[in-house]
Amino acid sequence: MTEESSGWVVTVSVPPPSLENNTADADRLINELKSVFKTDYIDIDLPLLKNLPWLLRKCEYQVRCVCFKDCGRWQLVGIKSVNDPAICAGIAIDLGTTRVVLRLINLETGEAVAETAFDNPQIDIGPDILERIHFSDNELNLNKINRLIIDGLNENISGLCEKSDVNIQDVFLLAVSGNTSMCHLFLGLPPNHIIREPYIPVANIFNTVLAKELGIRINENARIFIFPNVGSYFGGDLISGIIYSRLHCQDDISILVDVGTNAEVVLGNKDWLVACAGAAGPALEGGVSEIGMTARPGVIDRVVIDPEDGMFDLHTIEELRPKGICGSGMIDMMAQLFLSGMVDIRGRFVASRCKDRLKESDGIRRIVLVSSEDSATGQELSISQVDIDSLVRSKAAMYTILETIVRYVGITFDDFSTFYIAGTFGSFINPRSAISIGMIPDLPEEMYRSLGNSSLGGATMVLTSRKVLEEVAGIRDRITYLELNVNQEFMNRFSAAKFLPHTDPSLFPSVKRIAF
Amino acid sequence: MTEESSGWVVTVSVPPPSLENNTADADRLINELKSVFKTDYIDIDLPLLKNLPWLLRKCEYQVRCVCFKDCGRWQLVGIKSVNDPAICAGIAIDLGTTRVVLRLINLETGEAVAETAFDNPQIDIGPDILERIHFSDNELNLNKINRLIIDGLNENISGLCEKSDVNIQDVFLLAVSGNTSMCHLFLGLPPNHIIREPYIPVANIFNTVLAKELGIRINENARIFIFPNVGSYFGGDLISGIIYSRLHCQDDISILVDVGTNAEVVLGNKDWLVACAGAAGPALEGGVSEIGMTARPGVIDRVVIDPEDGMFDLHTIEELRPKGICGSGMIDMMAQLFLSGMVDIRGRFVASRCKDRLKESDGIRRIVLVSSEDSATGQELSISQVDIDSLVRSKAAMYTILETIVRYVGITFDDFSTFYIAGTFGSFINPRSAISIGMIPDLPEEMYRSLGNSSLGGATMVLTSRKVLEEVAGIRDRITYLELNVNQEFMNRFSAAKFLPHTDPSLFPSVKRIAF
């Protein structure tokens, strides 16, 4: 089977013991695996070793072996008989700050068996990673916050297995993709130096960890692979995203952007990779506006404003009565306000265009999106000048980061063949809207490609391909990480980008505002 | 320090974090260690990683690191400040079937700090390894017998540390040398296939094991190195013995023999190594005779018989009243009985020479060594014809094994530059006596070299030298193990060797029996 020869499960026929071949059980098995994997060493942990004689004889020396490679060293993780109909399973995990997504994989066929997701229970400590890190300043609290995610994972792994009819003992591998702080909290490593100058993680590269060492209840020999980080602000989820995009294998230059409170960017091709990360502020995720919330039923996710009559056409998820607006909805809204002339190039409300939608209280102007009668909350839904200013700063930061890294490399936006947008949030952004407000460069829409949950996608690939695992370490080592210096030049660019779409409209020729 | 650069403890100065060097704590430490050890990977286990940020800062980035190499892969085991006056300790363990010896080592200086020894508590299950293996046929019993040795070790490690003023948390490495079965019982691996055709151990090469995984209470990250076995009947204790003898480094051919119930033999030089093992029977260890016992105060360990008047001059350990005879005493006794003409070349008592020391009961003749008045037990101490026959068979087996392996290699005894006798028991054998009965070849006495507890010696060396650890795997892989076929040719040689010293006296020209 092709799947077998490229994945982590291999079927081997172990020579039975005889007086002519009476070396140890482990030796005879390892010899076979060595020749499959072309390696000098294969480790077998003690608990598996204890069962090995019995297992080999029970399986009549015909075994499926689940193996994994740990920083260059092979590890035997599990053994099943060739006659056992049960699958050898693995679980890919996108360990998000807000949401955790699990995908159960058949390790032999690569097939995704089932998925589940849950809110990161650490949100109870703080929705923001910074709060969680401050909370973890002592060992007791660190253990507490670690238990939250471990317990959440155990519960959901168990549910996922149950609904897939997979025995929890048949889960042999986990691949975890998360940002640097989340990886620390998952492993119980003190994250406190990550957020304090000079921003030091405990580790960037993790050995695989025994699931039981972390209290994860799957097969007792199961191993957890954790994507390595580049540094404090460029985590394993991005490496996983690169893996999923295949950017690192291409001849042409592409760029991958993870849009969020932190904007993480990587560009390059098969020969080079340059990355940077910078704070864009929570506005892009809808996390600043009073009515901002994460995408869920009843949340405004698409906005169209008729330039003629100024009518708002708001779309909500599952078309329920609106209760708030998500990040991608906010970008849409901003673009439509600008294109319809309701805000000017400085992001200020234009009273003559907003008409009676414009209100003011406590000296702050706001535009009403939904009246209290039409909203699900019974409250008026509106966007204030403060919300808009915050979004403008965020989009300007995003654009400035992109501009800075592109200049650093010595290319222009036109040199890109593809502009990948990573992350679940990113996948909902309408590129046209993001271009209209000058958040991303004015490239043909078809060049933008949304990757969906690329962090989960990369983790899935690592569980199904040995070649992909090799690539992970290669990518990490190849990335040149650019520390963004917020110097005068950066600030000048940032100031220029704080206009809609930009002080220099020639950078956004496609953005046509209505004439009024 | 020279010791540092060749041993497992190195002092490194880790660059403090800065905005210019803000990679992870683990990265900055590992980079230093990588350049010391010239390796691509160094593993840090999770518990140590958790403490790393705190440890590095507490030590002001000046640290002593205890490392170890596991089948080609480096492992960070412990960290101490350069200012901490406490030693980094290791314990070498000779895991004997009968007796367990522990030696506490200062890992930095190589100095042996203290030693202790205790009877293997598994003796309660059976003095003989076979009984223990039969007992271990089910998991419950295997756990029980495993607990016996682990508890015994914990108790003695704790005592050893206490008397040496070493904190148990400062013990970072153990090196364990034992035979294949003892290693299995120590690790809790099922030994049952070792003694059943085709004689299959679970494993021959062991990864280092975390001490806590076995329930050994020392530093929580401490690692245990276990000498690899060649096979069921050639264990890690012999590899350790070779290491200690340095036979594997020499230009000249030498032979190393571990005399016991099983005779294990290895011969060779820096270019080749051939080994074999065979049953010699318990007679050589004094374990068959009714009055046979292991060496302890009051036990006869040296015998001289005046060839003129037939007077016995018996020496006992600590010169107490005699209560039994140990293995080396038995060999001495046999040699003296033969040289004085009290037994003939077939090993039969010569009545005219034994005179009134010869008695007979139930049709079995015996020679009285100590009268009931002179013995410590109030019982007459005597050796029967059955005891002597058994010893003769054992010494014949020993000689035949030596003869067989030497012929197999195509050399003669005269090609040896040194004849090493390994093991605590072996070190008490008087080579002259062993030659006199034809147990070992008739070589000049100065060629025989007793190594003492070579198993402990090798384990000590592994704890103090990285080069020596490299040699271990090399030795194991280089050994050609010769399966002794008990065929007609072997039986013919065995029959010829069942005479004192041999049917062919020309093989033992130095053995001069008194004329009578």
PDB file of C-alpha atoms in Angstrom, chain B residues 106-329:
ATOM      1  CA  ASN B 106      31.382  11.918  41.936  1.00  0.00           C
ATOM      2  CA  LEU B 107      30.510  12.371  38.267  1.00  0.00           C
ATOM      3  CA  GLU B 108      32.782  15.377  37.889  1.00  0.00           C
ATOM      4  CA  THR B 109      35.979  13.973  39.377  1.00  0.00           C
ATOM      5  CA  GLY B 110      35.325  10.292  38.776  1.00  0.00           C
ATOM      6  CA  GLU B 111      36.147   9.675  42.430  1.00  0.00           C
ATOM      7  CA  ALA B 112      34.424   6.729  44.144  1.00  0.00           C
ATOM      8  CA  VAL B 113      32.810   8.259  47.208  1.00  0.00           C
ATOM      9  CA  ALA B 114      31.422   5.188  48.965  1.00  0.00           C
ATOM     10  CA  GLU B 115      30.270   1.619  48.442  1.00  0.00           C
ATOM     11  CA  THR B 116      27.660  -0.677  49.856  1.00  0.00           C
ATOM     12  CA  ALA B 117      26.366  -4.151  49.088  1.00  0.00           C
ATOM     13  CA  PHE B 118      23.365  -6.268  49.936  1.00  0.00           C
ATOM     14  CA  ASP B 119      22.028  -9.736  49.229  1.00  0.00           C
ATOM     15  CA  ASN B 120      19.674  -9.739  46.267  1.00  0.00           C
ATOM     16  CA  PRO B 121      16.255  -9.820  47.966  1.00  0.00           C
ATOM     17  CA  GLN B 122      14.946 -11.997  45.128  1.00  0.00           C
ATOM     18  CA  ILE B 123      16.811 -14.833  46.824  1.00  0.00           C
ATOM     19  CA  ASP B 124      13.626 -15.164  48.905  1.00  0.00           C
ATOM     20  CA  ILE B 125      11.842 -16.305  45.744  1.00  0.00           C
ATOM     21  CA  GLY B 126      14.703 -18.597  44.750  1.00  0.00           C
ATOM     22  CA  PRO B 127      18.469 -18.520  45.131  1.00  0.00           C
ATOM     23  CA  ASP B 128      18.668 -19.761  41.580  1.00  0.00           C
ATOM     24  CA  ILE B 129      17.735 -17.520  38.639  1.00  0.00           C
ATOM     25  CA  LEU B 130      15.756 -20.380  37.083  1.00  0.00           C
ATOM     26  CA  GLU B 131      13.386 -20.546  40.010  1.00  0.00           C
ATOM     27  CA  ARG B 132      12.882 -16.797  39.821  1.00  0.00           C
ATOM     28  CA  ILE B 133      12.068 -16.948  36.131  1.00  0.00           C
ATOM     29  CA  HIS B 134       9.554 -19.739  36.658  1.00  0.00           C
ATOM     30  CA  PHE B 135       8.024 -17.715  39.463  1.00  0.00           C
ATOM     31  CA  SER B 136       7.723 -14.679  37.150  1.00  0.00           C
ATOM     32  CA  ASP B 137       5.478 -16.520  34.698  1.00  0.00           C
ATOM     33  CA  ASN B 138       2.544 -14.250  35.478  1.00  0.00           C
ATOM     34  CA  GLU B 139       2.359 -10.473  35.665  1.00  0.00           C
ATOM     35  CA  LEU B 140       1.522 -10.344  39.351  1.00  0.00           C
ATOM     36  CA  ASN B 141       4.579 -12.356  40.321  1.00  0.00           C
ATOM     37  CA  LEU B 142       6.784 -10.513  37.873  1.00  0.00           C
ATOM     38  CA  ASN B 143       5.768  -7.254  39.510  1.00  0.00           C
ATOM     39  CA  LYS B 144       6.407  -8.777  42.908  1.00  0.00           C
ATOM     40  CA  ILE B 145       9.926  -9.959  42.101  1.00  0.00           C
ATOM     41  CA  ASN B 146      10.626  -6.637  40.370  1.00  0.00           C
ATOM     42  CA  ARG B 147       9.505  -4.745  43.490  1.00  0.00           C
ATOM     43  CA  LEU B 148      11.905  -6.809  45.608  1.00  0.00           C
ATOM     44  CA  ILE B 149      14.962  -5.576  43.760  1.00  0.00           C
ATOM     45  CA  ILE B 150      13.653  -2.020  43.337  1.00  0.00           C
ATOM     46  CA  ASP B 151      12.861  -1.749  47.054  1.00  0.00           C
ATOM     47  CA  GLY B 152      16.253  -3.204  47.924  1.00  0.00           C
ATOM     48  CA  LEU B 153      17.962  -0.686  45.678  1.00  0.00           C
ATOM     49  CA  ASN B 154      15.964   2.253  47.052  1.00  0.00           C
ATOM     50  CA  GLU B 155      16.821   1.306  50.594  1.00  0.00           C
ATOM     51  CA  ASN B 156      20.514   0.913  49.855  1.00  0.00           C
ATOM     52  CA  ILE B 157      20.781   3.967  47.614  1.00  0.00           C
ATOM     53  CA  SER B 158      19.253   5.999  50.387  1.00  0.00           C
ATOM     54  CA  GLY B 159      21.668   4.534  52.935  1.00  0.00           C
ATOM     55  CA  LEU B 160      24.637   5.057  50.636  1.00  0.00           C
ATOM     56  CA  CYS B 161      23.719   8.698  50.077  1.00  0.00           C
ATOM     57  CA  GLU B 162      23.166   9.279  53.743  1.00  0.00           C
ATOM     58  CA  LYS B 163      26.549   7.949  54.771  1.00  0.00           C
ATOM     59  CA  SER B 164      28.220   9.954  51.989  1.00  0.00           C
ATOM     60  CA  ASP B 165      26.372  13.157  52.837  1.00  0.00           C
ATOM     61  CA  VAL B 166      24.970  13.308  49.340  1.00  0.00           C
ATOM     62  CA  ASN B 167      21.437  14.528  48.741  1.00  0.00           C
ATOM     63  CA  ILE B 168      19.438  11.853  46.952  1.00  0.00           C
ATOM     64  CA  GLN B 169      18.251  14.594  44.544  1.00  0.00           C
ATOM     65  CA  ASP B 170      21.849  15.007  43.410  1.00  0.00           C
ATOM     66  CA  VAL B 171      22.029  11.469  42.047  1.00  0.00           C
ATOM     67  CA  PHE B 172      21.529  11.909  38.320  1.00  0.00           C
ATOM     68  CA  LEU B 173      22.814   8.722  36.729  1.00  0.00           C
ATOM     69  CA  LEU B 174      22.797   5.007  37.452  1.00  0.00           C
ATOM     70  CA  ALA B 175      24.756   2.447  35.461  1.00  0.00           C
ATOM     71  CA  VAL B 176      23.482  -1.083  35.922  1.00  0.00           C
ATOM     72  CA  SER B 177      25.422  -4.164  34.975  1.00  0.00           C
ATOM     73  CA  GLY B 178      23.763  -7.549  35.279  1.00  0.00           C
ATOM     74  CA  ASN B 179      23.104 -10.735  33.397  1.00  0.00           C
ATOM     75  CA  THR B 180      20.284 -10.904  30.883  1.00  0.00           C
ATOM     76  CA  SER B 181      17.767 -12.389  33.284  1.00  0.00           C
ATOM     77  CA  MET B 182      18.573  -9.969  36.102  1.00  0.00           C
ATOM     78  CA  CYS B 183      18.209  -7.036  33.690  1.00  0.00           C
ATOM     79  CA  HIS B 184      14.784  -8.331  32.718  1.00  0.00           C
ATOM     80  CA  LEU B 185      13.681  -8.683  36.325  1.00  0.00           C
ATOM     81  CA  PHE B 186      15.067  -5.234  37.119  1.00  0.00           C
ATOM     82  CA  LEU B 187      13.118  -3.642  34.252  1.00  0.00           C
ATOM     83  CA  GLY B 188      10.008  -5.730  34.850  1.00  0.00           C
ATOM     84  CA  LEU B 189      10.336  -7.401  31.454  1.00  0.00           C
ATOM     85  CA  PRO B 190       8.890 -10.932  31.230  1.00  0.00           C
ATOM     86  CA  PRO B 191      11.908 -13.279  31.321  1.00  0.00           C
ATOM     87  CA  ASN B 192      10.056 -16.516  30.621  1.00  0.00           C
ATOM     88  CA  HIS B 193      11.230 -17.032  27.036  1.00  0.00           C
ATOM     89  CA  ILE B 194      14.884 -16.711  28.078  1.00  0.00           C
ATOM     90  CA  ILE B 195      14.973 -20.208  29.518  1.00  0.00           C
ATOM     91  CA  ARG B 196      12.804 -21.972  26.945  1.00  0.00           C
ATOM     92  CA  GLU B 197      14.070 -23.015  23.551  1.00  0.00           C
ATOM     93  CA  PRO B 198      14.973 -21.082  21.438  1.00  0.00           C
ATOM     94  CA  TYR B 199      15.913 -18.837  24.438  1.00  0.00           C
ATOM     95  CA  ILE B 200      14.609 -15.384  23.524  1.00  0.00           C
ATOM     96  CA  PRO B 201      15.107 -12.281  25.650  1.00  0.00           C
ATOM     97  CA  VAL B 202      12.586  -9.456  25.298  1.00  0.00           C
ATOM     98  CA  ALA B 203      15.374  -7.052  24.397  1.00  0.00           C
ATOM     99  CA  ASN B 204      19.157  -7.027  24.272  1.00  0.00           C
ATOM    100  CA  ILE B 205      19.711  -3.304  23.959  1.00  0.00           C
ATOM    101  CA  PHE B 206      17.890  -1.057  26.375  1.00  0.00           C
ATOM    102  CA  ASN B 207      17.296   2.639  26.031  1.00  0.00           C
ATOM    103  CA  THR B 208      18.173   4.510  29.152  1.00  0.00           C
ATOM    104  CA  VAL B 209      15.201   4.465  31.473  1.00  0.00           C
ATOM    105  CA  LEU B 210      13.952   7.263  33.681  1.00  0.00           C
ATOM    106  CA  ALA B 211      14.667   6.289  37.275  1.00  0.00           C
ATOM    107  CA  LYS B 212      11.187   7.333  38.333  1.00  0.00           C
ATOM    108  CA  GLU B 213       9.661   5.069  35.676  1.00  0.00           C
ATOM    109  CA  LEU B 214      11.119   2.134  37.597  1.00  0.00           C
ATOM    110  CA  GLY B 215      10.236   3.602  40.962  1.00  0.00           C
ATOM    111  CA  ILE B 216      13.854   4.346  41.860  1.00  0.00           C
ATOM    112  CA  ARG B 217      13.850   7.333  44.149  1.00  0.00           C
ATOM    113  CA  ILE B 218      16.656   9.649  43.105  1.00  0.00           C
ATOM    114  CA  ASN B 219      16.514  12.904  41.083  1.00  0.00           C
ATOM    115  CA  GLU B 220      13.227  12.909  39.167  1.00  0.00           C
ATOM    116  CA  ASN B 221      14.978  13.314  35.819  1.00  0.00           C
ATOM    117  CA  ALA B 222      17.723  10.787  36.589  1.00  0.00           C
ATOM    118  CA  ARG B 223      18.480   8.226  33.901  1.00  0.00           C
ATOM    119  CA  ILE B 224      19.471   4.623  34.229  1.00  0.00           C
ATOM    120  CA  PHE B 225      21.912   3.112  31.793  1.00  0.00           C
ATOM    121  CA  ILE B 226      21.682  -0.658  31.514  1.00  0.00           C
ATOM    122  CA  PHE B 227      24.516  -2.537  29.853  1.00  0.00           C
ATOM    123  CA  PRO B 228      23.245  -4.281  26.709  1.00  0.00           C
ATOM    124  CA  ASN B 229      23.223  -8.044  26.476  1.00  0.00           C
ATOM    125  CA  VAL B 230      24.625 -10.094  23.657  1.00  0.00           C
ATOM    126  CA  GLY B 231      21.947 -12.746  24.180  1.00  0.00           C
ATOM    127  CA  SER B 232      20.168 -14.887  26.733  1.00  0.00           C
ATOM    128  CA  TYR B 233      23.372 -16.382  28.059  1.00  0.00           C
ATOM    129  CA  PHE B 234      25.797 -13.550  27.606  1.00  0.00           C
ATOM    130  CA  GLY B 235      24.710 -10.557  29.594  1.00  0.00           C
ATOM    131  CA  GLY B 236      25.598  -6.959  30.168  1.00  0.00           C
ATOM    132  CA  ASP B 237      27.739  -7.843  33.165  1.00  0.00           C
ATOM    133  CA  LEU B 238      30.176  -9.485  30.757  1.00  0.00           C
ATOM    134  CA  ILE B 239      30.230  -6.451  28.475  1.00  0.00           C
ATOM    135  CA  SER B 240      30.959  -4.429  31.567  1.00  0.00           C
ATOM    136  CA  GLY B 241      33.728  -6.886  32.451  1.00  0.00           C
ATOM    137  CA  ILE B 242      35.290  -6.512  29.016  1.00  0.00           C
ATOM    138  CA  ILE B 243      35.137  -2.721  29.390  1.00  0.00           C
ATOM    139  CA  TYR B 244      36.942  -3.011  32.714  1.00  0.00           C
ATOM    140  CA  SER B 245      39.596  -5.435  31.412  1.00  0.00           C
ATOM    141  CA  ARG B 246      40.374  -3.261  28.308  1.00  0.00           C
ATOM    142  CA  LEU B 247      40.814  -6.532  26.384  1.00  0.00           C
ATOM    143  CA  HIS B 248      38.954  -4.953  23.446  1.00  0.00           C
ATOM    144  CA  CYS B 249      41.614  -2.262  23.022  1.00  0.00           C
ATOM    145  CA  GLN B 250      44.716  -4.425  23.017  1.00  0.00           C
ATOM    146  CA  ASP B 251      46.879  -5.624  20.161  1.00  0.00           C
ATOM    147  CA  ASP B 252      47.532  -8.988  21.832  1.00  0.00           C
ATOM    148  CA  ILE B 253      44.899 -11.658  22.206  1.00  0.00           C
ATOM    149  CA  SER B 254      43.516 -12.089  25.700  1.00  0.00           C
ATOM    150  CA  ILE B 255      40.755 -14.152  27.229  1.00  0.00           C
ATOM    151  CA  LEU B 256      38.271 -13.208  29.902  1.00  0.00           C
ATOM    152  CA  VAL B 257      36.433 -15.871  31.856  1.00  0.00           C
ATOM    153  CA  ASP B 258      33.632 -15.416  34.297  1.00  0.00           C
ATOM    154  CA  VAL B 259      33.625 -18.564  36.376  1.00  0.00           C
ATOM    155  CA  GLY B 260      30.345 -19.541  37.900  1.00  0.00           C
ATOM    156  CA  THR B 261      27.360 -21.824  37.415  1.00  0.00           C
ATOM    157  CA  ASN B 262      27.472 -20.511  33.897  1.00  0.00           C
ATOM    158  CA  ALA B 263      30.908 -20.087  32.474  1.00  0.00           C
ATOM    159  CA  GLU B 264      31.048 -17.080  30.207  1.00  0.00           C
ATOM    160  CA  VAL B 265      34.082 -16.629  28.033  1.00  0.00           C
ATOM    161  CA  VAL B 266      35.218 -13.945  25.657  1.00  0.00           C
ATOM    162  CA  LEU B 267      38.459 -13.756  23.770  1.00  0.00           C
ATOM    163  CA  GLY B 268      39.919 -11.401  21.280  1.00  0.00           C
ATOM    164  CA  ASN B 269      41.675  -8.104  20.895  1.00  0.00           C
ATOM    165  CA  LYS B 270      41.097  -4.712  19.324  1.00  0.00           C
ATOM    166  CA  ASP B 271      40.186  -6.336  16.019  1.00  0.00           C
ATOM    167  CA  TRP B 272      37.867  -9.169  16.951  1.00  0.00           C
ATOM    168  CA  LEU B 273      35.913 -10.614  19.849  1.00  0.00           C
ATOM    169  CA  VAL B 274      34.439 -14.113  20.144  1.00  0.00           C
ATOM    170  CA  ALA B 275      32.301 -15.195  23.047  1.00  0.00           C
ATOM    171  CA  CYS B 276      30.483 -18.232  24.308  1.00  0.00           C
ATOM    172  CA  ALA B 277      28.766 -19.373  27.430  1.00  0.00           C
ATOM    173  CA  GLY B 278      27.990 -22.774  28.806  1.00  0.00           C
ATOM    174  CA  ALA B 279      26.700 -24.487  31.897  1.00  0.00           C
ATOM    175  CA  ALA B 280      29.511 -25.487  34.235  1.00  0.00           C
ATOM    176  CA  GLY B 281      27.221 -26.481  37.050  1.00  0.00           C
ATOM    177  CA  PRO B 282      27.033 -24.939  40.488  1.00  0.00           C
ATOM    178  CA  ALA B 283      29.925 -27.020  41.839  1.00  0.00           C
ATOM    179  CA  LEU B 284      32.502 -24.353  40.994  1.00  0.00           C
ATOM    180  CA  GLU B 285      30.728 -21.917  43.261  1.00  0.00           C
ATOM    181  CA  GLY B 286      30.580 -24.439  46.083  1.00  0.00           C
ATOM    182  CA  GLY B 287      26.881 -24.630  45.558  1.00  0.00           C
ATOM    183  CA  VAL B 288      26.484 -28.395  45.401  1.00  0.00           C
ATOM    184  CA  SER B 289      28.379 -29.800  48.339  1.00  0.00           C
ATOM    185  CA  GLU B 290      26.358 -30.122  51.504  1.00  0.00           C
ATOM    186  CA  ILE B 291      28.802 -27.857  53.301  1.00  0.00           C
ATOM    187  CA  GLY B 292      29.181 -25.444  50.338  1.00  0.00           C
ATOM    188  CA  MET B 293      28.273 -21.833  50.982  1.00  0.00           C
ATOM    189  CA  THR B 294      29.104 -18.377  49.674  1.00  0.00           C
ATOM    190  CA  ALA B 295      32.152 -16.661  51.130  1.00  0.00           C
ATOM    191  CA  ARG B 296      31.513 -15.174  54.569  1.00  0.00           C
ATOM    192  CA  PRO B 297      33.239 -15.261  57.981  1.00  0.00           C
ATOM    193  CA  GLY B 298      33.955 -18.785  59.160  1.00  0.00           C
ATOM    194  CA  VAL B 299      34.006 -20.258  55.677  1.00  0.00           C
ATOM    195  CA  ILE B 300      37.032 -22.241  54.498  1.00  0.00           C
ATOM    196  CA  ASP B 301      38.640 -20.340  51.649  1.00  0.00           C
ATOM    197  CA  ARG B 302      42.166 -21.768  51.488  1.00  0.00           C
ATOM    198  CA  VAL B 303      43.428 -25.263  51.954  1.00  0.00           C
ATOM    199  CA  VAL B 304      46.921 -26.718  52.174  1.00  0.00           C
ATOM    200  CA  ILE B 305      47.507 -30.435  52.655  1.00  0.00           C
ATOM    201  CA  ASP B 306      50.969 -31.519  53.652  1.00  0.00           C
ATOM    202  CA  PRO B 307      51.917 -34.174  51.095  1.00  0.00           C
ATOM    203  CA  GLU B 308      54.174 -35.874  53.644  1.00  0.00           C
ATOM    204  CA  ASP B 309      51.969 -36.283  56.681  1.00  0.00           C
ATOM    205  CA  GLY B 310      48.560 -35.564  55.125  1.00  0.00           C
ATOM    206  CA  MET B 311      47.888 -32.807  57.647  1.00  0.00           C
ATOM    207  CA  PHE B 312      45.161 -30.303  56.638  1.00  0.00           C
ATOM    208  CA  ASP B 313      45.875 -26.613  57.063  1.00  0.00           C
ATOM    209  CA  LEU B 314      42.514 -24.912  56.614  1.00  0.00           C
ATOM    210  CA  HIS B 315      42.132 -21.155  56.479  1.00  0.00           C
ATOM    211  CA  THR B 316      38.760 -19.572  57.200  1.00  0.00           C
ATOM    212  CA  ILE B 317      37.574 -16.054  56.475  1.00  0.00           C
ATOM    213  CA  GLU B 318      38.278 -13.908  59.539  1.00  0.00           C
ATOM    214  CA  GLU B 319      39.887 -17.053  60.982  1.00  0.00           C
ATOM    215  CA  LEU B 320      36.733 -18.135  62.793  1.00  0.00           C
ATOM    216  CA  ARG B 321      35.844 -21.751  63.515  1.00  0.00           C
ATOM    217  CA  PRO B 322      34.887 -23.361  60.206  1.00  0.00           C
ATOM    218  CA  LYS B 323      31.252 -23.805  59.266  1.00  0.00           C
ATOM    219  CA  GLY B 324      31.457 -24.555  55.533  1.00  0.00           C
ATOM    220  CA  ILE B 325      33.504 -24.148  52.378  1.00  0.00           C
ATOM    221  CA  CYS B 326      33.214 -21.621  49.578  1.00  0.00           C
ATOM    222  CA  GLY B 327      33.803 -22.192  45.864  1.00  0.00           C
ATOM    223  CA  SER B 328      37.401 -21.111  45.765  1.00  0.00           C
ATOM    224  CA  GLY B 329      38.056 -23.137  48.916  1.00  0.00           C
TER     225      GLY B 329
END
